[in-house]
PDB file of C-alpha atoms in Angstrom:
ATOM      1  CA  MET A   1     -27.921  -6.981  14.050  1.00  0.00           C
ATOM      2  CA  PRO A   2     -25.271  -6.285  11.379  1.00  0.00           C
ATOM      3  CA  LYS A   3     -21.666  -6.763  12.359  1.00  0.00           C
ATOM      4  CA  ASP A   4     -19.436  -3.741  12.712  1.00  0.00           C
ATOM      5  CA  PRO A   5     -16.733  -4.127  10.015  1.00  0.00           C
ATOM      6  CA  VAL A   6     -14.125  -2.898  12.443  1.00  0.00           C
ATOM      7  CA  GLU A   7     -14.881  -4.926  15.559  1.00  0.00           C
ATOM      8  CA  SER A   8     -15.650  -8.029  13.524  1.00  0.00           C
ATOM      9  CA  PRO A   9     -13.659  -7.591  10.325  1.00  0.00           C
ATOM     10  CA  ASP A  10     -15.628  -8.457   7.245  1.00  0.00           C
ATOM     11  CA  HIS A  11     -12.808  -8.200   4.732  1.00  0.00           C
ATOM     12  CA  GLY A  12     -15.143  -8.390   1.753  1.00  0.00           C
ATOM     13  CA  ARG A  13     -17.257  -5.488   2.967  1.00  0.00           C
ATOM     14  CA  VAL A  14     -14.336  -3.253   3.901  1.00  0.00           C
ATOM     15  CA  GLU A  15     -12.336  -4.049   0.783  1.00  0.00           C
ATOM     16  CA  SER A  16     -15.374  -3.424  -1.430  1.00  0.00           C
ATOM     17  CA  MET A  17     -15.874   0.084  -0.009  1.00  0.00           C
ATOM     18  CA  THR A  18     -15.088   3.079  -2.154  1.00  0.00           C
ATOM     19  CA  LYS A  19     -12.082   5.131  -1.073  1.00  0.00           C
ATOM     20  CA  ILE A  20     -14.427   7.856   0.150  1.00  0.00           C
ATOM     21  CA  GLU A  21     -16.410   5.378   2.295  1.00  0.00           C
ATOM     22  CA  LEU A  22     -13.203   3.828   3.603  1.00  0.00           C
ATOM     23  CA  GLU A  23     -11.761   7.250   4.390  1.00  0.00           C
ATOM     24  CA  GLN A  24     -14.870   8.148   6.421  1.00  0.00           C
ATOM     25  CA  LEU A  25     -14.657   4.827   8.268  1.00  0.00           C
ATOM     26  CA  VAL A  26     -10.988   5.521   9.067  1.00  0.00           C
ATOM     27  CA  ILE A  27     -11.815   9.028  10.297  1.00  0.00           C
ATOM     28  CA  ASN A  28     -14.512   7.593  12.573  1.00  0.00           C
ATOM     29  CA  GLU A  29     -12.082   4.965  13.882  1.00  0.00           C
ATOM     30  CA  ILE A  30      -9.415   7.611  14.559  1.00  0.00           C
ATOM     31  CA  ARG A  31     -11.951   9.592  16.572  1.00  0.00           C
ATOM     32  CA  LYS A  32     -13.006   6.437  18.406  1.00  0.00           C
ATOM     33  CA  HIS A  33      -9.366   5.643  19.182  1.00  0.00           C
ATOM     34  CA  ARG A  34      -8.778   9.135  20.556  1.00  0.00           C
ATOM     35  CA  ASP A  35     -11.871   8.822  22.757  1.00  0.00           C
ATOM     36  CA  LEU A  36     -10.738   5.427  24.042  1.00  0.00           C
ATOM     37  CA  MET A  37      -7.279   6.788  24.846  1.00  0.00           C
ATOM     38  CA  GLU A  38      -8.746   9.732  26.746  1.00  0.00           C
ATOM     39  CA  SER A  39     -11.104   7.588  28.818  1.00  0.00           C
ATOM     40  CA  ASP A  40      -8.337   5.043  29.447  1.00  0.00           C
ATOM     41  CA  GLN A  41      -6.135   7.836  30.764  1.00  0.00           C
ATOM     42  CA  VAL A  42      -8.826   8.984  33.207  1.00  0.00           C
ATOM     43  CA  ILE A  43      -9.194   5.470  34.656  1.00  0.00           C
ATOM     44  CA  TYR A  44      -5.414   5.011  34.785  1.00  0.00           C
ATOM     45  CA  GLU A  45      -4.956   8.280  36.696  1.00  0.00           C
ATOM     46  CA  GLU A  46      -7.710   7.277  39.131  1.00  0.00           C
ATOM     47  CA  TRP A  47      -5.980   3.922  39.655  1.00  0.00           C
ATOM     48  CA  GLU A  48      -2.607   5.645  40.208  1.00  0.00           C
ATOM     49  CA  LYS A  49      -4.099   7.989  42.815  1.00  0.00           C
ATOM     50  CA  SER A  50      -5.867   5.156  44.581  1.00  0.00           C
ATOM     51  CA  THR A  51      -2.676   3.103  44.883  1.00  0.00           C
ATOM     52  CA  ALA A  52      -0.972   6.028  46.619  1.00  0.00           C
ATOM     53  CA  ASP A  53      -3.838   6.609  49.061  1.00  0.00           C
ATOM     54  CA  PRO A  54      -3.677   4.262  52.068  1.00  0.00           C
ATOM     55  CA  PHE A  55      -7.341   4.998  52.872  1.00  0.00           C
ATOM     56  CA  VAL A  56      -8.658   3.573  49.581  1.00  0.00           C
ATOM     57  CA  PRO A  57      -9.843  -0.015  50.058  1.00  0.00           C
ATOM     58  CA  GLN A  58      -7.634  -2.603  48.365  1.00  0.00           C
ATOM     59  CA  GLU A  59     -10.673  -4.068  46.574  1.00  0.00           C
ATOM     60  CA  HIS A  60     -11.270  -0.713  44.877  1.00  0.00           C
ATOM     61  CA  VAL A  61      -7.629  -0.483  43.807  1.00  0.00           C
ATOM     62  CA  GLU A  62      -7.825  -4.004  42.377  1.00  0.00           C
ATOM     63  CA  ARG A  63     -11.038  -3.221  40.476  1.00  0.00           C
ATOM     64  CA  LEU A  64      -9.442  -0.141  38.943  1.00  0.00           C
ATOM     65  CA  GLU A  65      -6.338  -2.117  37.994  1.00  0.00           C
ATOM     66  CA  ALA A  66      -8.489  -4.796  36.344  1.00  0.00           C
ATOM     67  CA  GLU A  67     -10.448  -2.106  34.495  1.00  0.00           C
ATOM     68  CA  CYS A  68      -7.178  -0.586  33.232  1.00  0.00           C
ATOM     69  CA  LEU A  69      -6.075  -3.956  31.890  1.00  0.00           C
ATOM     70  CA  VAL A  70      -9.405  -4.645  30.181  1.00  0.00           C
ATOM     71  CA  ARG A  71      -9.407  -1.175  28.611  1.00  0.00           C
ATOM     72  CA  ARG A  72      -5.816  -1.614  27.468  1.00  0.00           C
ATOM     73  CA  GLU A  73      -6.695  -4.836  25.639  1.00  0.00           C
ATOM     74  CA  LYS A  74      -9.739  -3.227  24.004  1.00  0.00           C
ATOM     75  CA  THR A  75      -7.723  -0.191  22.927  1.00  0.00           C
ATOM     76  CA  LEU A  76      -4.928  -2.357  21.506  1.00  0.00           C
ATOM     77  CA  ALA A  77      -7.445  -4.418  19.517  1.00  0.00           C
ATOM     78  CA  GLN A  78      -9.057  -1.249  18.168  1.00  0.00           C
ATOM     79  CA  GLN A  79      -5.616   0.132  17.296  1.00  0.00           C
ATOM     80  CA  GLU A  80      -4.813  -3.011  15.297  1.00  0.00           C
ATOM     81  CA  THR A  81      -8.065  -2.638  13.389  1.00  0.00           C
ATOM     82  CA  LEU A  82      -7.336   1.026  12.737  1.00  0.00           C
ATOM     83  CA  SER A  83      -3.863   0.129  11.454  1.00  0.00           C
ATOM     84  CA  ARG A  84      -5.351  -2.436   9.060  1.00  0.00           C
ATOM     85  CA  LEU A  85      -7.843   0.121   7.765  1.00  0.00           C
ATOM     86  CA  LEU A  86      -5.107   2.723   7.326  1.00  0.00           C
ATOM     87  CA  ARG A  87      -3.068   0.224   5.284  1.00  0.00           C
ATOM     88  CA  LEU A  88      -6.094  -0.400   3.075  1.00  0.00           C
ATOM     89  CA  LEU A  89      -6.724   3.320   2.658  1.00  0.00           C
ATOM     90  CA  GLY A  90      -3.068   4.027   1.909  1.00  0.00           C
ATOM     91  CA  PHE A  91      -2.757   7.346   3.740  1.00  0.00           C
ATOM     92  CA  ILE A  92      -3.681   9.053   6.998  1.00  0.00           C
ATOM     93  CA  PRO A  93      -6.636  11.348   6.373  1.00  0.00           C
ATOM     94  CA  LYS A  94      -7.079  14.747   7.925  1.00  0.00           C
ATOM     95  CA  VAL A  95      -9.505  14.394  10.826  1.00  0.00           C
ATOM     96  CA  PRO A  96     -11.720  17.455  11.092  1.00  0.00           C
ATOM     97  CA  ASP A  97     -13.155  18.480  14.457  1.00  0.00           C
ATOM     98  CA  ALA A  98     -16.203  16.427  15.390  1.00  0.00           C
ATOM     99  CA  ASP A  99     -18.478  19.457  14.990  1.00  0.00           C
ATOM    100  CA  SER A 100     -16.999  20.406  11.622  1.00  0.00           C
ATOM    101  CA  HIS A 101     -18.878  19.694   8.410  1.00  0.00           C
ATOM    102  CA  GLU A 102     -15.640  19.673   6.440  1.00  0.00           C
ATOM    103  CA  VAL A 103     -15.357  16.742   4.070  1.00  0.00           C
ATOM    104  CA  ASN A 104     -12.102  15.136   3.007  1.00  0.00           C
ATOM    105  CA  ARG A 105     -11.620  13.980  -0.520  1.00  0.00           C
ATOM    106  CA  VAL A 106      -9.351  11.018  -1.060  1.00  0.00           C
ATOM    107  CA  GLN A 107      -6.049  11.631  -2.783  1.00  0.00           C
ATOM    108  CA  GLU A 108      -6.860   9.684  -5.916  1.00  0.00           C
ATOM    109  CA  ASP A 109     -10.069  11.681  -6.448  1.00  0.00           C
ATOM    110  CA  ARG A 110      -8.416  15.079  -6.150  1.00  0.00           C
ATOM    111  CA  ASP A 111      -8.126  17.101  -9.317  1.00  0.00           C
ATOM    112  CA  PRO A 112      -4.423  17.850  -9.805  1.00  0.00           C
ATOM    113  CA  SER A 113      -5.274  21.022 -11.741  1.00  0.00           C
ATOM    114  CA  GLN A 114      -6.828  22.398  -8.548  1.00  0.00           C
ATOM    115  CA  SER A 115      -3.646  22.024  -6.532  1.00  0.00           C
ATOM    116  CA  GLN A 116      -1.185  24.833  -6.248  1.00  0.00           C
ATOM    117  CA  ARG A 117       2.062  24.430  -8.097  1.00  0.00           C
ATOM    118  CA  HIS A 118       5.337  25.143  -6.383  1.00  0.00           C
ATOM    119  CA  GLU A 119       7.749  26.881  -8.695  1.00  0.00           C
TER     120      GLU A 119
END
């Protein structure tokens, strides 16, 4: 099974990507990070509620707390990878909605004659 360049950084593979490939990888990682943050928040809120409810068994509260900590570590690791990829890309790309077919073009590939001039 091939290694994911993000979870197991293969610097040669990532650094040999074209800017367009790297930009798409960054967009996918941004989406992944957003999803992780949302799911982490759900578990955190469940843990918070359970700590305030005296009828919730302590074992359940402890499991939720442990899950929050594990998720936090995973999200931080993914954030570090995303930061490294953003540094390689050199800019933060626009992230279209997941159901959008819009395609970004990297800055260096954009035709300056197509941009609007500000006078």
